[in-house]
Amino acid sequence: LTGGFRTARAMVDAVTDGTTDGIGLGRPTTAEPDLPAKILRGECLSVPDAKLDQDDYMLTSTASNAQMWQMGKRSFAELKNVCDDIADLSDPKEAENFKKAAATYYKEMKETAERNEAIHGVLMYKNVA
């Protein structure tokens, strides 16, 4: 167990009490790539509060893949902030828009599979803001 932690306190406690040797921050860092550095510097105490069902692995995985796609659209040199262009799914309006886009994407994936075609790529999500 290394993932699923949402607060710095829970992360520290899990390592300190021997529950785990390390902390996984995979999905949260797709929303905020500099999150581990911010936590270590004491600038934040928790991961972004994404307004998605965290128990819905398909949805959160789709969100993370879409956010990684968004990160790759521009070079780092073009950004003012490493979070530029990445969907802020802690914003309820953005999260609702994403859920609608994901539902459409899943329907398209299902239709592709029913045609016995390979499913590839990611949801190329366009942010509300």
PDB file of C-alpha atoms in Angstrom:
ATOM      1  CA  LEU A   1       0.000   0.000   0.000  1.00  0.00           C
ATOM      2  CA  THR A   2       1.526   3.311  -1.054  1.00  0.00           C
ATOM      3  CA  GLY A   3      -1.332   5.224  -2.658  1.00  0.00           C
ATOM      4  CA  GLY A   4      -4.641   6.640  -1.557  1.00  0.00           C
ATOM      5  CA  PHE A   5      -3.166   9.063   0.938  1.00  0.00           C
ATOM      6  CA  ARG A   6      -4.698  12.528   0.743  1.00  0.00           C
ATOM      7  CA  THR A   7      -3.110  14.456   3.630  1.00  0.00           C
ATOM      8  CA  ALA A   8       0.513  15.071   4.537  1.00  0.00           C
ATOM      9  CA  ARG A   9      -0.239  14.011   8.148  1.00  0.00           C
ATOM     10  CA  ALA A  10      -1.551  10.600   7.012  1.00  0.00           C
ATOM     11  CA  MET A  11       1.499  10.189   4.764  1.00  0.00           C
ATOM     12  CA  VAL A  12       3.931  10.975   7.589  1.00  0.00           C
ATOM     13  CA  ASP A  13       2.056   8.740  10.039  1.00  0.00           C
ATOM     14  CA  ALA A  14       2.033   5.788   7.616  1.00  0.00           C
ATOM     15  CA  VAL A  15       5.791   5.994   7.069  1.00  0.00           C
ATOM     16  CA  THR A  16       6.569   6.697  10.740  1.00  0.00           C
ATOM     17  CA  ASP A  17       4.510   3.793  12.082  1.00  0.00           C
ATOM     18  CA  GLY A  18       5.912   1.392   9.481  1.00  0.00           C
ATOM     19  CA  THR A  19       2.688   0.899   7.528  1.00  0.00           C
ATOM     20  CA  THR A  20       4.615   1.696   4.346  1.00  0.00           C
ATOM     21  CA  ASP A  21       8.137   2.599   3.292  1.00  0.00           C
ATOM     22  CA  GLY A  22       7.029   5.191   0.763  1.00  0.00           C
ATOM     23  CA  ILE A  23       4.083   7.166  -0.517  1.00  0.00           C
ATOM     24  CA  GLY A  24       2.610   6.947  -4.011  1.00  0.00           C
ATOM     25  CA  LEU A  25       1.204  10.167  -5.430  1.00  0.00           C
ATOM     26  CA  GLY A  26       0.513   9.086  -9.011  1.00  0.00           C
ATOM     27  CA  ARG A  27      -2.995  10.363  -9.684  1.00  0.00           C
ATOM     28  CA  PRO A  28      -2.720  13.513  -7.532  1.00  0.00           C
ATOM     29  CA  THR A  29       0.457  14.568  -9.356  1.00  0.00           C
ATOM     30  CA  THR A  30      -1.303  14.482 -12.714  1.00  0.00           C
ATOM     31  CA  ALA A  31      -3.451  17.332 -11.392  1.00  0.00           C
ATOM     32  CA  GLU A  32      -0.567  19.157  -9.748  1.00  0.00           C
ATOM     33  CA  PRO A  33       2.875  17.980 -10.973  1.00  0.00           C
ATOM     34  CA  ASP A  34       4.776  19.934  -8.318  1.00  0.00           C
ATOM     35  CA  LEU A  35       2.660  18.549  -5.454  1.00  0.00           C
ATOM     36  CA  PRO A  36       5.427  16.452  -3.813  1.00  0.00           C
ATOM     37  CA  ALA A  37       7.742  19.483  -3.685  1.00  0.00           C
ATOM     38  CA  LYS A  38       4.953  21.643  -2.229  1.00  0.00           C
ATOM     39  CA  ILE A  39       4.250  19.054   0.469  1.00  0.00           C
ATOM     40  CA  LEU A  40       7.938  18.719   1.366  1.00  0.00           C
ATOM     41  CA  ARG A  41       8.306  22.518   1.554  1.00  0.00           C
ATOM     42  CA  GLY A  42       5.238  22.708   3.803  1.00  0.00           C
ATOM     43  CA  GLU A  43       3.319  24.812   1.268  1.00  0.00           C
ATOM     44  CA  CYS A  44       0.315  22.479   1.255  1.00  0.00           C
ATOM     45  CA  LEU A  45      -1.004  19.816   3.577  1.00  0.00           C
ATOM     46  CA  SER A  46      -3.144  17.732   1.246  1.00  0.00           C
ATOM     47  CA  VAL A  47      -3.700  16.686  -2.329  1.00  0.00           C
ATOM     48  CA  PRO A  48      -6.229  18.591  -4.458  1.00  0.00           C
ATOM     49  CA  ASP A  49      -9.803  17.685  -3.483  1.00  0.00           C
ATOM     50  CA  ALA A  50     -10.938  16.374  -6.863  1.00  0.00           C
ATOM     51  CA  LYS A  51     -14.720  16.364  -7.124  1.00  0.00           C
ATOM     52  CA  LEU A  52     -14.695  12.868  -8.639  1.00  0.00           C
ATOM     53  CA  ASP A  53     -15.622   9.600  -6.942  1.00  0.00           C
ATOM     54  CA  GLN A  54     -12.193   8.441  -5.768  1.00  0.00           C
ATOM     55  CA  ASP A  55     -13.475   4.850  -5.639  1.00  0.00           C
ATOM     56  CA  ASP A  56     -14.290   4.968  -9.371  1.00  0.00           C
ATOM     57  CA  TYR A  57     -10.936   3.802 -10.721  1.00  0.00           C
ATOM     58  CA  MET A  58     -12.021   4.026 -14.356  1.00  0.00           C
ATOM     59  CA  LEU A  59     -13.068   7.670 -13.985  1.00  0.00           C
ATOM     60  CA  THR A  60     -10.028   8.763 -11.975  1.00  0.00           C
ATOM     61  CA  SER A  61      -7.695   6.866 -14.298  1.00  0.00           C
ATOM     62  CA  THR A  62      -9.313   8.518 -17.318  1.00  0.00           C
ATOM     63  CA  ALA A  63      -8.934  11.892 -15.597  1.00  0.00           C
ATOM     64  CA  SER A  64      -5.249  11.302 -14.886  1.00  0.00           C
ATOM     65  CA  ASN A  65      -4.580  10.185 -18.445  1.00  0.00           C
ATOM     66  CA  ALA A  66      -6.398  13.253 -19.794  1.00  0.00           C
ATOM     67  CA  GLN A  67      -4.393  15.517 -17.485  1.00  0.00           C
ATOM     68  CA  MET A  68      -1.115  13.941 -18.654  1.00  0.00           C
ATOM     69  CA  TRP A  69      -2.218  14.540 -22.250  1.00  0.00           C
ATOM     70  CA  GLN A  70      -2.931  18.169 -21.321  1.00  0.00           C
ATOM     71  CA  MET A  71       0.555  18.506 -19.792  1.00  0.00           C
ATOM     72  CA  GLY A  72       2.153  17.387 -23.023  1.00  0.00           C
ATOM     73  CA  LYS A  73       0.422  19.946 -25.228  1.00  0.00           C
ATOM     74  CA  ARG A  74       2.952  22.726 -24.544  1.00  0.00           C
ATOM     75  CA  SER A  75       6.617  22.744 -23.642  1.00  0.00           C
ATOM     76  CA  PHE A  76       7.632  23.544 -20.083  1.00  0.00           C
ATOM     77  CA  ALA A  77       9.346  26.725 -21.326  1.00  0.00           C
ATOM     78  CA  GLU A  78       5.988  28.086 -22.535  1.00  0.00           C
ATOM     79  CA  LEU A  79       4.307  27.745 -19.139  1.00  0.00           C
ATOM     80  CA  LYS A  80       4.108  30.340 -16.391  1.00  0.00           C
ATOM     81  CA  ASN A  81       3.112  27.639 -13.902  1.00  0.00           C
ATOM     82  CA  VAL A  82       3.509  23.851 -14.156  1.00  0.00           C
ATOM     83  CA  CYS A  83      -0.245  23.501 -13.596  1.00  0.00           C
ATOM     84  CA  ASP A  84      -1.138  25.655 -16.619  1.00  0.00           C
ATOM     85  CA  ASP A  85      -3.572  23.902 -18.991  1.00  0.00           C
ATOM     86  CA  ILE A  86      -4.294  21.050 -16.550  1.00  0.00           C
ATOM     87  CA  ALA A  87      -7.968  20.530 -15.673  1.00  0.00           C
ATOM     88  CA  ASP A  88      -8.654  21.602 -12.089  1.00  0.00           C
ATOM     89  CA  LEU A  89     -11.037  18.849 -11.076  1.00  0.00           C
ATOM     90  CA  SER A  90     -11.365  20.317  -7.584  1.00  0.00           C
ATOM     91  CA  ASP A  91     -13.592  22.915  -9.272  1.00  0.00           C
ATOM     92  CA  PRO A  92     -17.132  21.432  -9.214  1.00  0.00           C
ATOM     93  CA  LYS A  93     -18.015  22.973 -12.590  1.00  0.00           C
ATOM     94  CA  GLU A  94     -14.883  21.509 -14.200  1.00  0.00           C
ATOM     95  CA  ALA A  95     -15.487  18.119 -12.582  1.00  0.00           C
ATOM     96  CA  GLU A  96     -19.075  17.975 -13.863  1.00  0.00           C
ATOM     97  CA  ASN A  97     -17.951  18.921 -17.360  1.00  0.00           C
ATOM     98  CA  PHE A  98     -15.248  16.249 -17.203  1.00  0.00           C
ATOM     99  CA  LYS A  99     -17.744  13.573 -16.112  1.00  0.00           C
ATOM    100  CA  LYS A 100     -19.948  14.400 -19.106  1.00  0.00           C
ATOM    101  CA  ALA A 101     -16.968  14.278 -21.466  1.00  0.00           C
ATOM    102  CA  ALA A 102     -15.857  10.961 -19.942  1.00  0.00           C
ATOM    103  CA  ALA A 103     -19.330   9.444 -20.387  1.00  0.00           C
ATOM    104  CA  THR A 104     -19.248  10.367 -24.083  1.00  0.00           C
ATOM    105  CA  TYR A 105     -15.707   8.995 -24.373  1.00  0.00           C
ATOM    106  CA  TYR A 106     -16.712   5.678 -22.740  1.00  0.00           C
ATOM    107  CA  LYS A 107     -19.625   5.354 -25.164  1.00  0.00           C
ATOM    108  CA  GLU A 108     -17.251   5.925 -28.094  1.00  0.00           C
ATOM    109  CA  MET A 109     -14.788   3.363 -26.681  1.00  0.00           C
ATOM    110  CA  LYS A 110     -17.591   0.806 -26.325  1.00  0.00           C
ATOM    111  CA  GLU A 111     -18.706   1.376 -29.922  1.00  0.00           C
ATOM    112  CA  THR A 112     -15.103   1.019 -31.090  1.00  0.00           C
ATOM    113  CA  ALA A 113     -14.753  -2.275 -29.208  1.00  0.00           C
ATOM    114  CA  GLU A 114     -18.052  -3.546 -30.627  1.00  0.00           C
ATOM    115  CA  ARG A 115     -16.614  -2.991 -34.122  1.00  0.00           C
ATOM    116  CA  ASN A 116     -13.623  -5.139 -33.052  1.00  0.00           C
ATOM    117  CA  GLU A 117     -11.318  -2.165 -33.511  1.00  0.00           C
ATOM    118  CA  ALA A 118      -8.402  -1.421 -31.224  1.00  0.00           C
ATOM    119  CA  ILE A 119      -9.024   1.130 -28.504  1.00  0.00           C
ATOM    120  CA  HIS A 120      -6.164   3.600 -28.269  1.00  0.00           C
ATOM    121  CA  GLY A 121      -5.400   7.123 -27.179  1.00  0.00           C
ATOM    122  CA  VAL A 122      -6.837   9.167 -24.343  1.00  0.00           C
ATOM    123  CA  LEU A 123      -9.752  11.476 -23.720  1.00  0.00           C
ATOM    124  CA  MET A 124      -8.527  14.757 -25.212  1.00  0.00           C
ATOM    125  CA  TYR A 125     -10.351  16.857 -22.658  1.00  0.00           C
ATOM    126  CA  LYS A 126     -10.984  20.579 -23.170  1.00  0.00           C
ATOM    127  CA  ASN A 127     -11.178  22.581 -19.930  1.00  0.00           C
ATOM    128  CA  VAL A 128     -14.191  24.731 -19.063  1.00  0.00           C
ATOM    129  CA  ALA A 129     -12.059  27.724 -18.082  1.00  0.00           C
TER     130      ALA A 129
END
